[in-house]
Each structure stands twice: as structure tokens, then as C-alpha cells.
Coordinates of C-alpha atoms in Angstrom, one line a residue:
X1293 CA 76.2 83.8 56.2
X1294 CA 74.3 85.3 59.1
X1295 CA 75.9 85.5 63.1
X1296 CA 72.8 81.9 64.2
X1297 CA 75.0 79.6 61.6
X1298 CA 78.4 81.1 62.2
X1299 CA 78.2 80.6 65.7
X1300 CA 74.9 78.2 66.6
X1301 CA 77.5 75.1 66.4
X1302 CA 80.2 76.1 69.4
X1303 CA 78.2 78.2 71.8
X1304 CA 76.0 77.0 74.5
X1305 CA 72.4 78.4 75.7
X1306 CA 72.6 80.4 79.1
X1307 CA 72.7 77.9 81.8
X1308 CA 71.0 80.7 83.3
X1309 CA 70.7 81.0 87.9
X1310 CA 73.1 77.9 89.4
X1311 CA 70.9 75.3 91.0
X1312 CA 71.6 73.3 94.3
X1313 CA 72.3 74.7 97.6
X1314 CA 76.2 76.1 96.8
X1315 CA 76.3 78.8 94.5
X1316 CA 78.3 82.0 94.4
X1317 CA 81.3 82.0 96.8
X1318 CA 80.2 79.6 98.8
X1319 CA 80.2 76.9 96.2
X1320 CA 83.9 77.1 96.8
X1321 CA 84.5 76.8 100.6
X1322 CA 84.7 73.2 102.2
X1323 CA 84.7 73.8 105.7
X1324 CA 84.5 69.4 106.5
X1325 CA 88.0 68.6 105.5
X1326 CA 89.2 69.6 109.2
X1327 CA 87.4 67.9 111.8
X1328 CA 85.3 70.6 114.1
X1329 CA 87.9 70.6 117.2
X1330 CA 90.6 71.9 115.1
X1331 CA 88.2 74.4 112.6
X1332 CA 86.9 76.2 115.9
X1333 CA 91.5 76.1 117.2
X1334 CA 91.8 77.1 113.8
X1335 CA 88.9 79.7 114.4
X1336 CA 90.5 81.2 117.7
X1337 CA 93.9 81.0 116.2
X1338 CA 92.5 83.8 113.8
X1339 CA 90.3 85.9 116.0
X1340 CA 92.8 85.8 118.8
X1341 CA 96.0 87.2 117.4
X1342 CA 93.9 89.6 115.1
X1343 CA 92.6 90.7 118.7
X1344 CA 96.2 91.1 119.8
X1345 CA 97.4 92.9 116.9
X1346 CA 94.6 95.1 117.4
X1347 CA 94.9 95.8 120.8
X1348 CA 98.8 96.0 120.3
X1349 CA 98.0 98.5 117.8
X1350 CA 95.9 100.5 119.7
X1351 CA 98.8 101.4 122.5
X1352 CA 100.1 104.8 121.6
X1353 CA 103.2 105.1 122.9
X1354 CA 105.6 102.9 124.9
X1355 CA 108.7 103.7 127.2
X1356 CA 111.2 100.0 126.5
X1357 CA 109.5 99.7 122.4
X1358 CA 111.4 96.9 121.1
X1359 CA 108.7 94.0 123.7
X1360 CA 106.1 95.7 121.4
X1361 CA 107.1 95.6 118.1
X1362 CA 108.3 92.1 118.5
X1363 CA 105.1 91.1 119.9
X1364 CA 103.5 94.0 117.0
X1365 CA 105.4 91.8 114.3
X1366 CA 104.3 87.9 115.7
X1367 CA 100.7 88.6 116.7
X1368 CA 100.3 90.5 112.8
X1369 CA 102.4 87.4 111.7
X1370 CA 99.7 84.6 112.9
X1371 CA 97.1 86.5 111.8
X1372 CA 98.3 85.6 107.8
X1373 CA 99.6 82.8 108.6
X1374 CA 96.7 81.7 110.5
X1375 CA 94.9 82.9 107.7
X1376 CA 96.7 81.1 104.9
X1377 CA 96.6 77.4 106.2
X1378 CA 92.3 78.4 106.8
X1379 CA 92.4 79.3 103.3
X1380 CA 93.8 76.4 102.1
X1381 CA 92.0 73.7 104.3
X1382 CA 88.2 75.5 103.0
X1383 CA 89.3 76.6 99.6
X1384 CA 90.0 74.5 96.6
X1385 CA 93.8 75.3 96.3
X1386 CA 93.5 72.2 99.3
X1387 CA 92.8 69.2 95.8
X1388 CA 95.3 71.6 93.7
X1389 CA 98.6 70.8 96.2
X1390 CA 100.1 67.6 97.8
X1391 CA 98.0 67.1 100.6
X1392 CA 100.6 65.2 103.1
X1393 CA 101.9 68.6 103.4
X1394 CA 99.2 71.4 103.0
X1395 CA 98.8 68.6 107.0
X1396 CA 103.4 68.8 107.6
X1397 CA 103.3 72.9 106.7
X1398 CA 100.1 73.5 109.3
X1399 CA 102.3 71.2 111.5
X1400 CA 105.4 72.9 111.1
X1401 CA 103.8 76.9 111.1
X1402 CA 101.8 76.2 114.2
X1403 CA 104.1 74.7 116.1
X1404 CA 106.4 77.4 115.7
X1405 CA 103.7 79.9 115.4
X1406 CA 102.7 79.2 119.0
X1407 CA 106.2 79.2 120.2
X1408 CA 107.4 82.3 118.8
X1409 CA 104.4 83.6 120.0
X1410 CA 104.3 82.9 123.3
X1411 CA 108.0 84.2 123.5
X1412 CA 106.8 87.0 122.3
X1413 CA 103.8 87.3 124.9
X1414 CA 106.5 87.1 127.3
X1415 CA 109.1 89.5 126.0
X1416 CA 106.4 91.7 127.0
X1417 CA 104.9 91.3 130.1
X1418 CA 108.5 92.3 130.9
X1419 CA 108.3 95.6 128.6
X1420 CA 105.4 97.1 128.7
X1421 CA 103.4 100.1 130.9
X1422 CA 100.7 98.4 132.2
X1423 CA 97.9 100.4 129.7
X1424 CA 94.3 98.9 129.8
X1425 CA 95.2 97.7 125.9
X1426 CA 98.8 96.0 126.6
X1427 CA 97.2 93.9 128.6
X1428 CA 94.4 93.0 127.1
X1429 CA 97.2 92.6 123.4
X1430 CA 99.3 90.5 126.3
X1431 CA 96.6 88.3 126.9
X1432 CA 94.8 88.2 124.1
X1433 CA 99.0 86.8 123.1
X1434 CA 98.9 84.1 125.8
X1435 CA 95.4 82.9 125.3
X1436 CA 96.3 82.9 120.9
X1437 CA 99.9 80.9 121.4
X1438 CA 98.1 78.0 123.9
X1439 CA 95.4 77.2 121.3
X1440 CA 98.1 77.1 118.3
X1441 CA 100.4 74.9 120.8
X1442 CA 96.8 73.4 121.7
X1443 CA 96.5 73.1 117.9
X1444 CA 99.6 71.0 117.4
X1445 CA 99.2 68.9 120.3
X1446 CA 96.3 67.7 118.3
X1447 CA 97.7 66.6 115.4
X1448 CA 101.1 65.8 116.2
X1449 CA 98.0 63.0 118.2
X1450 CA 96.6 62.7 115.0
X1451 CA 100.3 61.7 113.3
X1452 CA 101.1 59.1 116.6
X1453 CA 98.0 57.2 116.1
X1454 CA 98.9 57.0 111.9
X1455 CA 101.7 56.1 112.9
X1456 CA 100.3 52.7 115.2
X1457 CA 98.0 52.0 112.8
X1458 CA 100.3 51.9 109.5
X1459 CA 102.6 49.5 112.0
X1460 CA 102.5 45.8 111.1
X1461 CA 101.8 43.5 114.3
X1462 CA 104.9 42.9 116.8
X1463 CA 106.6 40.3 115.1
X1464 CA 110.4 40.1 115.8
X1465 CA 113.2 39.8 113.1
X1466 CA 114.0 36.1 114.7
X1467 CA 109.9 34.9 113.1
X1468 CA 110.1 37.2 109.9
X1469 CA 113.9 35.3 108.7
X1470 CA 112.2 31.8 109.9
X1471 CA 108.8 32.0 109.5
X1472 CA 108.1 30.5 105.5
X1473 CA 107.0 33.1 103.0
X1474 CA 104.0 31.0 101.4
X1475 CA 102.3 30.4 105.0

């Protein structure tokens, strides 16, 4: 028996290079799942938390290091969490998990990260040594925390609008009970 006869019915020809405008890694990223304003906010959260972390890492010495260490932990965590949420929204993983759970996780992670980042920035302001790297880290930290909180407010407004759309017309309970079922 020849090798061609054995493998011929089960193998396909080489499909060649991928066709279409999206191929390779670009085919795995979908930026249209988030509206443009939320995309911009998620990008700013990612960039500003990374810049805050980098500026904080440049600090070579400190007198009261507790605020610096807390800020370091929070800025790194904020960067990693915002990267994780962005990856989930922009990859096929979004389709594999329940979208309501992704949105709910994003809602609470954004709120928690924004509040803790704001707290860490306030603590770092009260304990820093006034070096330029520390001041830059603080500025990036405050701006990043405001971006997280602004994103939370936008998600909260979207949730309220969705709940208003889902509510039926305003009828009182007594009207609903006296109205015939087949009317």
C-alpha cells in the first residue's frame, strides 16, 4: 500500500496563507465590544497605572517607606487587573464566559481599584520625600484613580439606564389586580 492511499482521504491540502483583512494575532482581538469612551478609559487606566508603578520604582530611598510600599503594591495590582479586564474584553475568551459575569466583575474591580488607588495616592502624598519621581508617581496615581472612578460612574449610569428600560410601565398593584387578564 502506498502512503498516498492511506493518508489521502483524511488529510486536506495546505490552505495557504490566511485570506481577508484580519489574520494571525489580529484575528484574535476585538476592540468593538467596548464603546469608544470606555476603550479610551481602559487604555488610560492601563497606561497611567503602569506609569505610576514605573515612577515609583525609580525612587531609590525613602524615610517613611510604608506609603511607598503600599502605593507600589496598589499601582502594580491596578495595572495587572486593568490588563486582565482589557484582555478578557478584547479576546475570544469573552465569548467563552458569561458576559454578565464579565461586566459585573469589571464593575466591582473598577470600583475597588479606583478607591484603593485613591487611598494609596493619599497615603503616599502624606509620606513622600518630595523627589521628582515620587511627585510624578503621585500625579499619575491620582489621575489613574480618577480614571478608574470615572469608568465606574459610566458603568453605573449604563446599569441604571438598562434597568429603566427593563421596567414595565408604571402601574400600581391595585390597577394590575383589577384589570382583566384577556384585555
